[in-house]
Short mmCIF file of C-alpha atoms in Angstrom, two decimals:
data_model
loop_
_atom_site.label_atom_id
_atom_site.label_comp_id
_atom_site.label_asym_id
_atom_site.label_seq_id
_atom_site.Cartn_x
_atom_site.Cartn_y
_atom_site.Cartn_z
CA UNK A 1 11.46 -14.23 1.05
CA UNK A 2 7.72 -13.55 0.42
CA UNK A 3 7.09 -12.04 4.00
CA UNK A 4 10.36 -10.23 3.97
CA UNK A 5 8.56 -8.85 -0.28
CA UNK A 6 5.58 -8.06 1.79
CA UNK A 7 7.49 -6.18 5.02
CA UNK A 8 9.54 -3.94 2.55
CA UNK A 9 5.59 -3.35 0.33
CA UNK A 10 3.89 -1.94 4.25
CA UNK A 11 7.37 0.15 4.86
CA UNK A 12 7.31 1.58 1.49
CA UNK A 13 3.25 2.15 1.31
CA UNK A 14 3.98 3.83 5.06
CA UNK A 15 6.37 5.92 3.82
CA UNK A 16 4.97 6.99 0.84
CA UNK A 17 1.99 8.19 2.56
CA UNK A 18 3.85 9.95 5.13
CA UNK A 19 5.70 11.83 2.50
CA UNK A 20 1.96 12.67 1.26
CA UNK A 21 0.64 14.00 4.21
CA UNK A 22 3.85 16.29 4.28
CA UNK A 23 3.22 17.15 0.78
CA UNK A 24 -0.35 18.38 1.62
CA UNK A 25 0.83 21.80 4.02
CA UNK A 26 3.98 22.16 1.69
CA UNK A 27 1.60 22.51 -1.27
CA UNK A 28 -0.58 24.99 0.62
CA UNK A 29 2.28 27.12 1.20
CA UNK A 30 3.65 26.97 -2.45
CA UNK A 31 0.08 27.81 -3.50
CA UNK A 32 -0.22 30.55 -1.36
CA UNK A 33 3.31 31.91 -2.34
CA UNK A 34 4.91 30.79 -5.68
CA UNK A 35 2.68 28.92 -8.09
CA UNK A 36 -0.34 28.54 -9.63
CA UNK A 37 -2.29 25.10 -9.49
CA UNK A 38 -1.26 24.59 -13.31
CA UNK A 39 2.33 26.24 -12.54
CA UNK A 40 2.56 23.61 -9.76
CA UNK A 41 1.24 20.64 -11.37
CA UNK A 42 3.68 21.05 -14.64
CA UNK A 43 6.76 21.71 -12.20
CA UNK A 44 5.56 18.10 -10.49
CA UNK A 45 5.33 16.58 -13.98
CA UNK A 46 8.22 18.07 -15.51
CA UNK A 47 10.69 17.44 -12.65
CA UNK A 48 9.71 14.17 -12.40
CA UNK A 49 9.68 12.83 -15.44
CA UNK A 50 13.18 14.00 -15.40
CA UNK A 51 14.30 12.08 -12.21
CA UNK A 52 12.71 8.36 -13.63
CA UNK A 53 13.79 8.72 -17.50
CA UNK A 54 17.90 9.41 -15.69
CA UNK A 55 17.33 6.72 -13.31
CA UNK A 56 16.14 4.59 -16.25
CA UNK A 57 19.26 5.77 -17.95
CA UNK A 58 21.45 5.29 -15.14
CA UNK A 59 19.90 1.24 -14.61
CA UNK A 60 20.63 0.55 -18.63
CA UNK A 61 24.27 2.23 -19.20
CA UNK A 62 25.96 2.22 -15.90
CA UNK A 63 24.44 -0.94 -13.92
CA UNK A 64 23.97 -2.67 -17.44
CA UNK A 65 20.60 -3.99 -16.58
CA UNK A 66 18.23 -4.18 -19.77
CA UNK A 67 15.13 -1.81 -20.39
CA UNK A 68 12.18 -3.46 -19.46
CA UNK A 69 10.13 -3.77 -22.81
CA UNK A 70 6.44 -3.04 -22.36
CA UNK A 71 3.69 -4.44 -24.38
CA UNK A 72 0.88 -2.13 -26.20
CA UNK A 73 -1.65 -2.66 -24.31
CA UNK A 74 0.12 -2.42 -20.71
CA UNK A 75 1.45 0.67 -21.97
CA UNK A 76 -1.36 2.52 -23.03
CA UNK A 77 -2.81 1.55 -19.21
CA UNK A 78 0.09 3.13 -17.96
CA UNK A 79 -0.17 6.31 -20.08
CA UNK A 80 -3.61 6.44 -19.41
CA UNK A 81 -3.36 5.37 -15.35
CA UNK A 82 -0.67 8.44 -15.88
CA UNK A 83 -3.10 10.72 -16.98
CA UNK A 84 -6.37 9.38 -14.89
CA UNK A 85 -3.80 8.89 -11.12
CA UNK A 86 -1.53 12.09 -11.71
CA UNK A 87 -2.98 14.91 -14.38
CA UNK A 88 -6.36 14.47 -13.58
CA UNK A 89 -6.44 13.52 -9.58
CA UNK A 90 -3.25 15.81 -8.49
CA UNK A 91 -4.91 18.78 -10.29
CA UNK A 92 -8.09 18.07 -8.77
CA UNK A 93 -5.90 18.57 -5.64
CA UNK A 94 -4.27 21.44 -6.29
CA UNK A 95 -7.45 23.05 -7.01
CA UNK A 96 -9.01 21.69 -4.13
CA UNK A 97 -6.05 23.01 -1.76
CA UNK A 98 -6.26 26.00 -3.37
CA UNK A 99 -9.73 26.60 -1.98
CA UNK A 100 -10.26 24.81 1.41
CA UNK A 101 -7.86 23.80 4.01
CA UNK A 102 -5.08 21.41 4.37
CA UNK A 103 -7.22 19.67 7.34
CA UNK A 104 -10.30 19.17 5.54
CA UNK A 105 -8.38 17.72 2.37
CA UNK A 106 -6.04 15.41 3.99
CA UNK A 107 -9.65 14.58 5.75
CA UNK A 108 -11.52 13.94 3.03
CA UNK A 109 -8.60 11.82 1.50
CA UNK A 110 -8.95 9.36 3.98
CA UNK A 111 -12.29 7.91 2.19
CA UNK A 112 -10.09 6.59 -0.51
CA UNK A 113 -10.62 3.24 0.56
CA UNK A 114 -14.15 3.90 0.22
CA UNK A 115 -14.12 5.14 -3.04
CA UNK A 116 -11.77 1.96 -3.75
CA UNK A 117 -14.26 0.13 -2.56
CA UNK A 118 -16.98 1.56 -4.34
CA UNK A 119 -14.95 1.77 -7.57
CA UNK A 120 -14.02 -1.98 -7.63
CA UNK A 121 -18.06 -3.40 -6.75
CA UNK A 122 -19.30 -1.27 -9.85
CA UNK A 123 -15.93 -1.97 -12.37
CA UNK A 124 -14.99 -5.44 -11.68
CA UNK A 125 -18.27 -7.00 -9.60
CA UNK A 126 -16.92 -7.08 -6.31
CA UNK A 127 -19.74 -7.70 -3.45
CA UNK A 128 -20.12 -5.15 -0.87
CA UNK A 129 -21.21 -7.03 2.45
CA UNK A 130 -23.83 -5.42 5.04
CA UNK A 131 -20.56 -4.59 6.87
CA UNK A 132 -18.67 -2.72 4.00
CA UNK A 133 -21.97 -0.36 3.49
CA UNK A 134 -22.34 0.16 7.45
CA UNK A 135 -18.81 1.74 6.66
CA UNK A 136 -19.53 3.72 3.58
CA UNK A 137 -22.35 5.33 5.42
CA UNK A 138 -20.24 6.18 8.19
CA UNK A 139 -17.83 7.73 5.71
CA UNK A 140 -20.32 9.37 4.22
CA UNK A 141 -21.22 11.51 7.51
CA UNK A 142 -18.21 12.52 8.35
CA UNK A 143 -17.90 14.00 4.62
CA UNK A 144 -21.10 15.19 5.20
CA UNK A 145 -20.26 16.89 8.80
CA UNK A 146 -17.08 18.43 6.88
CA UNK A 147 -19.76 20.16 4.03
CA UNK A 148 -22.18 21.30 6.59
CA UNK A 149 -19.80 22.94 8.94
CA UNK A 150 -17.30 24.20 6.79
CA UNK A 151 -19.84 26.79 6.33
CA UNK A 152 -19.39 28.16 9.70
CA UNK A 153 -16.04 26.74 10.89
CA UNK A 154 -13.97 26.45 7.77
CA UNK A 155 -10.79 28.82 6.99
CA UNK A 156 -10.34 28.43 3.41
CA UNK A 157 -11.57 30.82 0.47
CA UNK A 158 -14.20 28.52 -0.29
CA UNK A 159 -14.35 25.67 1.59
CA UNK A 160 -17.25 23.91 -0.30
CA UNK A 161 -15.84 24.12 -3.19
CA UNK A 162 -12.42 22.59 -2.27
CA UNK A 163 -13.97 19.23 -0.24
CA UNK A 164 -16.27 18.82 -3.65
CA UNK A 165 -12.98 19.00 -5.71
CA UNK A 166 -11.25 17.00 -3.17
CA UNK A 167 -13.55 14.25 -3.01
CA UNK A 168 -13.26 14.20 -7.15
CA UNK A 169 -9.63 13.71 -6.81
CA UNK A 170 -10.29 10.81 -4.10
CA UNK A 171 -12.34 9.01 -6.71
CA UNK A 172 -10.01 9.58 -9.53
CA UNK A 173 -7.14 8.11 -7.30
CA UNK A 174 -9.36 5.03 -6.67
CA UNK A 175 -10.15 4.39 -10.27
CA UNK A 176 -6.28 4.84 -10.99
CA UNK A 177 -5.73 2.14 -8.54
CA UNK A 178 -8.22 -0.33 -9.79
CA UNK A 179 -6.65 0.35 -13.55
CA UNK A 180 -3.10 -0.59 -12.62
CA UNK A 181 -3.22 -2.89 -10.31
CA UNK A 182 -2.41 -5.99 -12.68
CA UNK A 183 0.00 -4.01 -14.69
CA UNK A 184 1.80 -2.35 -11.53
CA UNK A 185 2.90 -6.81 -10.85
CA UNK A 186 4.72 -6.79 -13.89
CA UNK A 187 7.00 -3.70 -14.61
CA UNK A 188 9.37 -2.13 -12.02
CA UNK A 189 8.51 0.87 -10.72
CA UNK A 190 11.14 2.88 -12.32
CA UNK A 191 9.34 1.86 -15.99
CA UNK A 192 5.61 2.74 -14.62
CA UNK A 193 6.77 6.11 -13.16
CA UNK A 194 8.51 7.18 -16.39
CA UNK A 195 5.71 6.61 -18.85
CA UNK A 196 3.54 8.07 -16.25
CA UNK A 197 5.33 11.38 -15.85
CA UNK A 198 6.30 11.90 -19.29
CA UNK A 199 2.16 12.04 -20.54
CA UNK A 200 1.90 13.98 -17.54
CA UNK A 201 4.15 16.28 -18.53
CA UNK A 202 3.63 16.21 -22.06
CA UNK A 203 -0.13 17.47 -20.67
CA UNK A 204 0.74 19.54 -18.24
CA UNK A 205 3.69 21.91 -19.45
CA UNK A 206 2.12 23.44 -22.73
CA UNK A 207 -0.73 24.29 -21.02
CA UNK A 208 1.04 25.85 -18.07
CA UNK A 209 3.74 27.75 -20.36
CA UNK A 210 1.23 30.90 -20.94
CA UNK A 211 0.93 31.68 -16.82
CA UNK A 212 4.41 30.82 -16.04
CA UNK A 213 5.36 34.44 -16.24
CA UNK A 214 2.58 35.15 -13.08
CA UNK A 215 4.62 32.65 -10.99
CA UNK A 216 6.42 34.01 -8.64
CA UNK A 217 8.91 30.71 -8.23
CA UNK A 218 10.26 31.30 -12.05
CA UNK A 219 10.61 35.84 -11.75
CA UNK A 220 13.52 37.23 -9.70
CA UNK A 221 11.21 37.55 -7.15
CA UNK A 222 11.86 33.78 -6.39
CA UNK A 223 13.38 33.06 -2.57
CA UNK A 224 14.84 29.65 -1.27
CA UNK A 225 11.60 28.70 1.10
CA UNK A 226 10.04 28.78 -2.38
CA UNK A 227 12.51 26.61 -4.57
CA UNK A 228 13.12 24.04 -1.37
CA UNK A 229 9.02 23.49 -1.22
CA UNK A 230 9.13 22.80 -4.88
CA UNK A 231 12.34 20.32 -4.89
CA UNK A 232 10.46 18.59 -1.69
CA UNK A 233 7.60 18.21 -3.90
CA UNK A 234 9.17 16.77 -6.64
CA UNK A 235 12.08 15.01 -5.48
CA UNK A 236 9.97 13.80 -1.89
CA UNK A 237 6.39 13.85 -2.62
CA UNK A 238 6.47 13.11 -6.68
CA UNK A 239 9.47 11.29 -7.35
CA UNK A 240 9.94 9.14 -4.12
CA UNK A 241 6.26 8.63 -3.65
CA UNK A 242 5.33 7.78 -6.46
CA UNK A 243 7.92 5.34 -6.63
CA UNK A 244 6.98 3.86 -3.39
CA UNK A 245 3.51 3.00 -4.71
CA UNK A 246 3.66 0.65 -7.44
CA UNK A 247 6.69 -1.17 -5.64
CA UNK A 248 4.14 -1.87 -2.62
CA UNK A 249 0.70 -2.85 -4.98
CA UNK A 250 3.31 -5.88 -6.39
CA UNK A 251 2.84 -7.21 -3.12
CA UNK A 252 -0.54 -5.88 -1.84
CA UNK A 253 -3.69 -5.62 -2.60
CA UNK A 254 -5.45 -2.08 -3.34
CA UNK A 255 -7.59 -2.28 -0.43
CA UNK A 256 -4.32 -2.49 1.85
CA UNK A 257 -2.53 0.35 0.12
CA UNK A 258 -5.35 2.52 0.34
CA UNK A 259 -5.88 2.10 3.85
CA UNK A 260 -2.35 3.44 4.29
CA UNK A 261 -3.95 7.11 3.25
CA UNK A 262 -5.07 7.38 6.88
CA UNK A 263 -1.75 8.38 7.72
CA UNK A 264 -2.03 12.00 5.49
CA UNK A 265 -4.72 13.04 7.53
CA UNK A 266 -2.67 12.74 11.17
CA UNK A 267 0.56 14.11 9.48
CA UNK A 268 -0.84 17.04 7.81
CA UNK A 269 -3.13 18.14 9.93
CA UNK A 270 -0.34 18.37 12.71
CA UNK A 271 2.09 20.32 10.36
CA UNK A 272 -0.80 22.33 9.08
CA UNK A 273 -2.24 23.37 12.81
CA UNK A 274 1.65 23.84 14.26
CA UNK A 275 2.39 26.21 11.14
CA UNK A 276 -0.74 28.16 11.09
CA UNK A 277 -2.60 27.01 8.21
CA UNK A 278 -5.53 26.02 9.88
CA UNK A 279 -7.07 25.77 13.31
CA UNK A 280 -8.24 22.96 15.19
CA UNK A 281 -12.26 23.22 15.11
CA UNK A 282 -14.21 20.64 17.41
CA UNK A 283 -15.98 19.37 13.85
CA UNK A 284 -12.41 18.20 12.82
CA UNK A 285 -11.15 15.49 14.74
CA UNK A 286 -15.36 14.77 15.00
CA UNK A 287 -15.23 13.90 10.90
CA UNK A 288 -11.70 12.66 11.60
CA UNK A 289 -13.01 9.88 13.69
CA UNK A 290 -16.14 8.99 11.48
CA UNK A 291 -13.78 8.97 8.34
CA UNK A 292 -11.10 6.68 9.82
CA UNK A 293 -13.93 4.12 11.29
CA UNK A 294 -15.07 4.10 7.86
CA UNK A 295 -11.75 3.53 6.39
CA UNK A 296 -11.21 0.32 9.00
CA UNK A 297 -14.42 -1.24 8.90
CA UNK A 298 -14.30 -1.16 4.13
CA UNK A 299 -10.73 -2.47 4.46
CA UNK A 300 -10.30 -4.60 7.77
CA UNK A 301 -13.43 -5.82 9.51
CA UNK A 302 -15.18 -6.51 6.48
CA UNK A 303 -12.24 -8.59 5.33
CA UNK A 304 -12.32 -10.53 7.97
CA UNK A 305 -16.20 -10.71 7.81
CA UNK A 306 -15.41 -12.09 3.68
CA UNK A 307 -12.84 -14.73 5.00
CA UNK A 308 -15.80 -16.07 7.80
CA UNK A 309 -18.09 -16.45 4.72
CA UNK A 310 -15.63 -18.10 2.81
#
């Protein structure tokens, strides 16, 4: 039953991450077209919070199962995971995407396991090994190949600016998964998701109402590319994803589900390239290489290095 738990946590952590890397062109184009970052980021909250709290509703009076009650303090670490792993690190996105590339984000996302890394030896004491910081340096050039020749290379409005955003949002992701990772073992996902997207939208929404009126996806100017990228966003890469995620860390551990984030690179840079958002620049699958060693050696090989120690 446990290995069957732990099959259904890698299918749902794959999926999840595909649906990401999907998100990351399909937010580009929504940028470019409909919404502003703040516009985009209360339709996410909004929408979603709407999808959980029925589903919630749905579980209680038609299925008859009971509402999960949820202590204080695991609630105010959900509200406040909500607000650290959603407001604060999906803005940073939208920002970033709203400056640099698709390729260079979904790039630079791929050091999440290094900033997991990172983020767990300086919050809860955990030892980085020789092998681990070999890996964060590696990471660490490729980011570093991405700044310097973004310069030259790079096809967004300010491609500098969106990697240094990006790599914000990276770390904010990584604290968000440290936060929850006890509390994400003992609710469903259902209950995280809809305490999460309510303060997100309770956030988001007010402070989004002024520039609604400069959206183009809620004037008559609004056309059906527009309002399917939004429901994909929502429904797909909001609702479903975010779903997927604390289902998978009640069966894995952080460092696994992070590693999964090397799939948005592959997926949206080959959606991005094939659709025209970006071109494919000899520094890109360069950094891509450095990024995704750096990924394997935080999360695998120096694993395996911990269990020879052990």
């Amino acid at each position: 039953m446990e290995t069957n738990k732990k099959l259904q946590a890698h299918s749902a952590i794959f999926a999840a991450n595909t649906i990401f890397g999907l998100g990351v062109p399909v937010t580009k184009l929504l940028l470019d077209e409909w919404v502003t970052p703040m516009g985009y980021m209360a339709s996410r909250s909004l929408g979603a919070a709407i999808v959980f709290w029925l589903i919630a509703l749905w579980q209680t009076k038609v299925c008859g199962k009971p509402s999960e009650k949820v202590s204080r303090r695991d609630l105010l670490t959900i509200l406040g995971g909500g607000l650290l792993g959603f407001v604060i690190s999906q803005t940073l996105t939208a920002e970033a995407l709203n400056y640099t590339s698709p390729v260079y984000f979904s790039l630079i996302a791929t050091l999440t396991p290094v900033a997991t890394m990172l983020t767990a030896a300086l919050l809860i004491g955990e030892r980085i090994t020789p092998m681990k910081f070999a890996g964060v340096l590696i990471g660490i050039g490729g980011a570093l190949l991405m700044v310097f020749m973004s310069q030259s290379l790079g096809s967004g409005k300010n491609d500098l600016l969106g990697i240094g955003l990006a790599l914000l949002s990276v770390l904010t992701w990584a604290l968000y998964l440290i936060m929850t990772r006890h509390v994400a073992t003992r609710y469903s996902p259902v209950t995280q998701m809809k305490y999460v997207f309510l303060i997100s939208a309770v956030v988001t929404v007010p402070i989004a109402l002024p520039e609604l009126q400069h959206n183009a996806l809620f004037t008559s100017a609004v056309g059906w590319d527009g309002i399917c990228e939004m429901l994909f966003i929502v429904l797909g890469a909001t609702a479903l994803g975010f779903f997927l995620i604390p289902f998978a860390m009640r069966y894995l551990q952080a460092t696994t589900v992070s590693i999964y984030t090397n799939l948005q690179p592959v997926v949206a840079s080959l959606v991005a390239i094939a659709i025209g958002q970006d071109v494919l620049t000899w520094d890109k699958p360069v950094a891509g290489i450095l990024v995704l060693a750096s990924a394997y050696i935080v999360t695998v090989v120096a694993s395996k290095e911990g269990k020879r120690e052990k």
